[in-house]
Coordinates of C-alpha atoms in Angstrom, one line a residue:
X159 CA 83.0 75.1 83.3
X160 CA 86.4 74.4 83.5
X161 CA 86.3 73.8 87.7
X162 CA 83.7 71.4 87.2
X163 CA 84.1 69.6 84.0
X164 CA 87.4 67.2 85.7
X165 CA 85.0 65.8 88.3
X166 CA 82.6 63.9 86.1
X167 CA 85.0 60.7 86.0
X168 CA 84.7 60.6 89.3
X169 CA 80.9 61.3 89.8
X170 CA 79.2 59.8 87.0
X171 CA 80.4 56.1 87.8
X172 CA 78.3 56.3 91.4
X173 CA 75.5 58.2 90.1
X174 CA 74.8 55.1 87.5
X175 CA 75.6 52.5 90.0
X176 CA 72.7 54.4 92.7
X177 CA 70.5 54.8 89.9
X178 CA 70.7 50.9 89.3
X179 CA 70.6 50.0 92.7
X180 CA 67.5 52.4 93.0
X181 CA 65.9 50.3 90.1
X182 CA 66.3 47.4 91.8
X183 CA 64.5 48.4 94.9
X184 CA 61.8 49.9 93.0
X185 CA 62.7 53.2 94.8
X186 CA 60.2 55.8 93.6
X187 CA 63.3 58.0 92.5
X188 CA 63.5 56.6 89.6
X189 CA 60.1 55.3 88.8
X190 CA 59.4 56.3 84.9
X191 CA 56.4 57.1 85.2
X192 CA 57.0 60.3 87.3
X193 CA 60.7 60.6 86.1
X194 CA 60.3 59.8 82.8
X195 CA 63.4 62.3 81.7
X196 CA 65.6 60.5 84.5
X197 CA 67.1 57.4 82.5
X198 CA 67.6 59.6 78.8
X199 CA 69.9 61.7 81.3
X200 CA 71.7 59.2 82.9
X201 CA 72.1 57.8 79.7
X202 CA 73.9 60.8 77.9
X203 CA 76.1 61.6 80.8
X204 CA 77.4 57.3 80.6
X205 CA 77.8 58.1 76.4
X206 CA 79.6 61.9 77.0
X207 CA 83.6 61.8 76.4
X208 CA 84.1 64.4 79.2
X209 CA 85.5 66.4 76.8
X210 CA 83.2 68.1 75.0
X211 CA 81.2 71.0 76.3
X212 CA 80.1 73.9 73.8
X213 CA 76.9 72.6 72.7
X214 CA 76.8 69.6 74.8
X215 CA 73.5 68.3 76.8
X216 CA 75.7 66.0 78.6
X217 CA 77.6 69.2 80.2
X218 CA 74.5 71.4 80.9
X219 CA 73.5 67.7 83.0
X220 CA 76.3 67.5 84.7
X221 CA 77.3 71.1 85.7
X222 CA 73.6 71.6 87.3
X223 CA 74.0 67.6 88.7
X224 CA 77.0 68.9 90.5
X225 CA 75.9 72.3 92.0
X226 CA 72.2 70.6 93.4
X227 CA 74.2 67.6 94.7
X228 CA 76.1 69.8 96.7
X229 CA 73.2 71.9 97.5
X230 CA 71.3 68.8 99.0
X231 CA 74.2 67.1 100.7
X232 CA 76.0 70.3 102.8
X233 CA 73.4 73.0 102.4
X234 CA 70.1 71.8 104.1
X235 CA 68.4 71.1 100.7
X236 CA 68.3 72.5 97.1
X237 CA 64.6 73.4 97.4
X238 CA 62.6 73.4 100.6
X239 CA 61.2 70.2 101.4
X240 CA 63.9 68.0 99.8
X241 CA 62.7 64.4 100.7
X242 CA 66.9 63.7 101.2
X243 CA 69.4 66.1 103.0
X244 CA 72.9 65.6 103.8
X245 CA 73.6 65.8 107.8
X246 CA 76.0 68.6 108.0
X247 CA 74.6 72.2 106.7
X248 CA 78.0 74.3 105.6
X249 CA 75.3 76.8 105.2
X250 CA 73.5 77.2 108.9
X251 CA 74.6 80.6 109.8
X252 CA 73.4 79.4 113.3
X253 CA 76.3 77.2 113.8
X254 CA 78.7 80.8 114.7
X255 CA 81.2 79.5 112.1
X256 CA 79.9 81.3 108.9
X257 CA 78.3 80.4 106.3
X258 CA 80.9 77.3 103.8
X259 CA 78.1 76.2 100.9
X260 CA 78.9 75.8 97.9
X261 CA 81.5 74.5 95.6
X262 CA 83.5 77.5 95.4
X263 CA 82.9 77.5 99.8
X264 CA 83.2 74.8 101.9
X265 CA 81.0 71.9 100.0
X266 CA 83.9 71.4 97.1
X267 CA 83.0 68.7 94.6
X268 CA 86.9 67.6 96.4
X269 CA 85.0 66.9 99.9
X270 CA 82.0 65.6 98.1
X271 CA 84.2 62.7 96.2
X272 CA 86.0 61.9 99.4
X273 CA 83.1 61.7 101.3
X274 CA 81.5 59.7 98.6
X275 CA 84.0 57.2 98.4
X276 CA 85.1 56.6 101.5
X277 CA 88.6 57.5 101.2
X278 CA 90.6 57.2 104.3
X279 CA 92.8 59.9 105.6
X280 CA 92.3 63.8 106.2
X281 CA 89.3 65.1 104.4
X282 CA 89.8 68.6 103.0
X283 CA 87.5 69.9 105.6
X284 CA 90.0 72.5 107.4
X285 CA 87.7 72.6 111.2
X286 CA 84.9 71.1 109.5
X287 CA 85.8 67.8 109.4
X288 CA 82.6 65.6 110.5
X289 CA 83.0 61.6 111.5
X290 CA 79.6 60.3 110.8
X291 CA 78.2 59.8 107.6
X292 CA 77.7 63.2 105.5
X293 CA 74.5 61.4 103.8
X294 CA 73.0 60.4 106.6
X295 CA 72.4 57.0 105.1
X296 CA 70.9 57.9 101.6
X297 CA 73.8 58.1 99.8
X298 CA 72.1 56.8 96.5
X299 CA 69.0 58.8 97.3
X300 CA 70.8 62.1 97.6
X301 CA 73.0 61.4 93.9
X302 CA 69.3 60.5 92.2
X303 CA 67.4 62.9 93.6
X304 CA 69.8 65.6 92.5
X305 CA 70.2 64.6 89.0
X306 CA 65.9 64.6 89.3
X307 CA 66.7 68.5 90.6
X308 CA 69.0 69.2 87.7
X309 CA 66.8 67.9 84.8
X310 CA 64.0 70.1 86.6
X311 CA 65.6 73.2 85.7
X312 CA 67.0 72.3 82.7
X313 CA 63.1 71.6 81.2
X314 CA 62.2 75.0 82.6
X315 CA 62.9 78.5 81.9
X316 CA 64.6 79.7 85.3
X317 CA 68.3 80.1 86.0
X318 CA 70.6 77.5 85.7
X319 CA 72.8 76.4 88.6
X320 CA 76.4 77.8 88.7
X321 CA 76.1 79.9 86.1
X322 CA 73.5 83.5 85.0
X323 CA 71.7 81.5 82.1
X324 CA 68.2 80.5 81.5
X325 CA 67.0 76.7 81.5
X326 CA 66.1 75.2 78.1
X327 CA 62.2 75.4 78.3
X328 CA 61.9 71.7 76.9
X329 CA 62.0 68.5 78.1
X330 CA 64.1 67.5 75.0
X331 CA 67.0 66.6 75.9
X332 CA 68.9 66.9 72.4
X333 CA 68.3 70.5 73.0
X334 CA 70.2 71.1 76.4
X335 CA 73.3 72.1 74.6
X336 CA 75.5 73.9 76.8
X337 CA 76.0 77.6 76.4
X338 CA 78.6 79.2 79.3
X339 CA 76.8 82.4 80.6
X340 CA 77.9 85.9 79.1
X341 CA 79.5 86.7 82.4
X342 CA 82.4 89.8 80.6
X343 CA 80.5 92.7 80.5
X344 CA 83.0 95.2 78.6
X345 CA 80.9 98.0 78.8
X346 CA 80.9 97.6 82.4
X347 CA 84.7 98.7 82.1
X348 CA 85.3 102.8 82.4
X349 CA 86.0 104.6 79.9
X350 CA 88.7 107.3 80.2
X351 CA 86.5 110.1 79.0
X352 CA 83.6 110.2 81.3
X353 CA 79.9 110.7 79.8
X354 CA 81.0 108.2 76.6
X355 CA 79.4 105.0 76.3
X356 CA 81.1 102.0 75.0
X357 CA 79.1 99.3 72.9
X358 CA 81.5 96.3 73.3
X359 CA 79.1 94.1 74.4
X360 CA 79.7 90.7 76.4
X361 CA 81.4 87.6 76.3
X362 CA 81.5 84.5 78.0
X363 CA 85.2 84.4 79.9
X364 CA 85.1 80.3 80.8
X365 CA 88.1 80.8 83.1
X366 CA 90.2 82.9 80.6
X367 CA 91.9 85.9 81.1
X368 CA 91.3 89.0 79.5
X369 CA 95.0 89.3 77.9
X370 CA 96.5 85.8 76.6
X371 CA 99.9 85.9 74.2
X372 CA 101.7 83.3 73.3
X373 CA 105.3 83.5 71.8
X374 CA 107.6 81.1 69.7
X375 CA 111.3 82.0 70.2
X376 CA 112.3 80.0 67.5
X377 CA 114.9 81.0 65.1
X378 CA 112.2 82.7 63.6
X379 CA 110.3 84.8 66.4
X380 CA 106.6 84.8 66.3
X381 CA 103.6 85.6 68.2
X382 CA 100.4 85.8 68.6
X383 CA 97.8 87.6 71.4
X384 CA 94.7 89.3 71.9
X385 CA 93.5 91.9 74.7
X386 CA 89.6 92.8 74.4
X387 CA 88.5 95.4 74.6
X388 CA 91.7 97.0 74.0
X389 CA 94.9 97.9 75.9
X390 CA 94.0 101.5 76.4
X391 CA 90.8 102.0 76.1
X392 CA 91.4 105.1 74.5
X393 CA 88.9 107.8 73.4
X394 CA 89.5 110.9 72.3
X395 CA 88.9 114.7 74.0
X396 CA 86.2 114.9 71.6
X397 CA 84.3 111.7 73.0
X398 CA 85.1 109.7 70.2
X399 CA 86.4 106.1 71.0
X400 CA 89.6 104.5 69.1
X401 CA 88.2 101.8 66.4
X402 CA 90.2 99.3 68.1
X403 CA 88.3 99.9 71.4
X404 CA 86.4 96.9 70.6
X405 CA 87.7 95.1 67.3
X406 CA 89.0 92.2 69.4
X407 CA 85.8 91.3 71.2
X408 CA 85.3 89.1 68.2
X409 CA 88.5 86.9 68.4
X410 CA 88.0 87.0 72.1
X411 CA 84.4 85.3 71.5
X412 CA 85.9 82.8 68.8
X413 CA 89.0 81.6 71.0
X414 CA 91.6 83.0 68.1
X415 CA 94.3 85.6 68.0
X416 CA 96.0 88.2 66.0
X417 CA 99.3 88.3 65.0
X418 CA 102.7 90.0 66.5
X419 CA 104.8 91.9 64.6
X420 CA 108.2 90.8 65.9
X421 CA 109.8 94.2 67.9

C-alpha cells in the first residue's frame, strides 16, 4: 500500500485527461454502454484525498490501476489478447537478460511516470533504457484500458493485483473498500518446542515491522512498543505456550501499543 499509494498524484491527472481525450474521439474504451463502471471510477479516484486507504474504493482502484498498467505497458499484456501493449516486454525471458516485470522489478511505477511524462534526462532504466516510445503510440489507450482491467477484477471474485485478496464480487462500487491482504502468518513462525501448534493467527503487516518502540526522553522518560507474537516465543517443556505468546496480535492489528515501564 504504502509503495503505491504516493504515485497517485502523479497518475491520476493523465489517466482523467486520456479518458477525456478518449471521449472526445468516441474511442470505444470508454463507450458507456460497454464500460458502464469506467466513468463512476474515474470519478472516485478525481474525488479521493490520497490519503485515505482502509476502507477506501478509491485505493482498491488505484492500487489494481497501477499493477495492470504496468502489466500492459512492460510486460506483453495483463491478459492475453490485450488490444494495447507497451513496446518493450521487461518480461520476455527470450531477450537473455532476465525476466524485470513488475513494479517491485524493472517496470517501477518511477519508469512508468518518466516515461509518461516525457521527462528529459536518464530514465531509471539501469541497461534497459529504450529510445522510442514505451507506448508504442497509445499512450491514452494503454492508461484506459488498464483502469477497464482493474475495475474487471474488482467486480469479480478472483485475486486482486498486488496483493493475496479476493475481488469484491459486485459491480458496486461503494463497496470496493480497501482491505490490505493478511500477508503475517504468526503461526507460520517456529515454535521452540517442536510438535506445539500456535493459534496467533494473521495480520495484515502494510509495510510495518514486526517490533516498533517509540521513546520520549523527556524529563519524564516514557515509552511505548509492541512485538507480536512475542519476544520469545516461549512454551514450556510441557508443550504449554506463555499467555503472552499471542496477547499482542491484537494491538498489532489495531496500530496501538502498550506501555514501558521506565528501566
Amino acid at each position: 500500500m504504502d509503495n503505491t499509494r504516493p504515485a497517485a498524484p502523479y497518475f491520476i491527472p493523465f489517466l482523467v485527461g486520456a479518458y477525456q481525450r478518449l471521449v472526445t474521439a468516441n474511442d470505444p474504451l470508454v463507450n458507456p454502454a460497454t464500460h458502464p463502471d469506467l466513468a463512476p471510477a474515474l470519478q472516485a479516484l478525481k474525488q479521493w484525498n490520497g490519503v485515505d486507504t482502509l476502507g477506501s474504493p478509491a485505493m482498491s482502484i488505484f492500487m489494481n490501476f497501477l499493477e495492470a498498467y504496468e502489466r500492459n505497458v512492460f510486460e506483453g499484456g495483463l491478459n492475453p489478447g490485450e488490444q494495447y501493449t507497451g513496446a518493450v516486454n521487461f518480461s520476455d525471458g527470450s531477450l537473455g537478460l532476465g525476466t524485470f516485470g513488475g513494479l517491485h522489478g524493472m517496470g517501477t511505477y518511477n519508469l512508468l511516470y518518466h516515461a509518461l511524462s516525457h521527462i528529459k534526462g536518464v530514465l531509471p532504466c539501469v541497461t534497459l533504457c529504450y529510445t522510442g516510445d514505451y507506448f508504442a503510440g497509445h499512450s491514452d489507450q494503454l492508461l484506459v484500458e488498464s483502469l477497464n482491467d482493474a475495475i474487471t477484477i474488482l467486480s469479480g471474485t478472483g485475486p486482486q493485483l498486488g496483493q493475496n485478496v479476493p475481488g469484491f464480487g459486485t459491480t458496486d462500487i461503494t463497496k470496493w473498500g480497501f482491505q490490505p491482504a493478511q500477508d503475517q502468518n504468526w503461526d507460520s513462525l517456529d515454535p521452540l518446542a517442536a510438535g506445539v501448534t500456535t493459534h496467533c493467527g494473521t495480520s495484515a503487516t502494510q509495510n510495518r515491522s514486526t517490533f516498533m518502540m517509540g521513546v520520549d526522553v523527556g524529563q519524564t522518560l516514557t515509552g511505548q512498543d509492541e512485538l507480536p507474537p512475542g519476544q520469545s516465543a516461549f512454551i514450556s517443556a510441557a508443550g504449554t505456550p506463555s499467555p503472552h505468546l499471542c496477547d499482542q496480535v491484537t494491538l498489532f492489528n489495531d496500530f496501538r501499543y502498550k506501555a514501558m515501564p521506565p528501566t
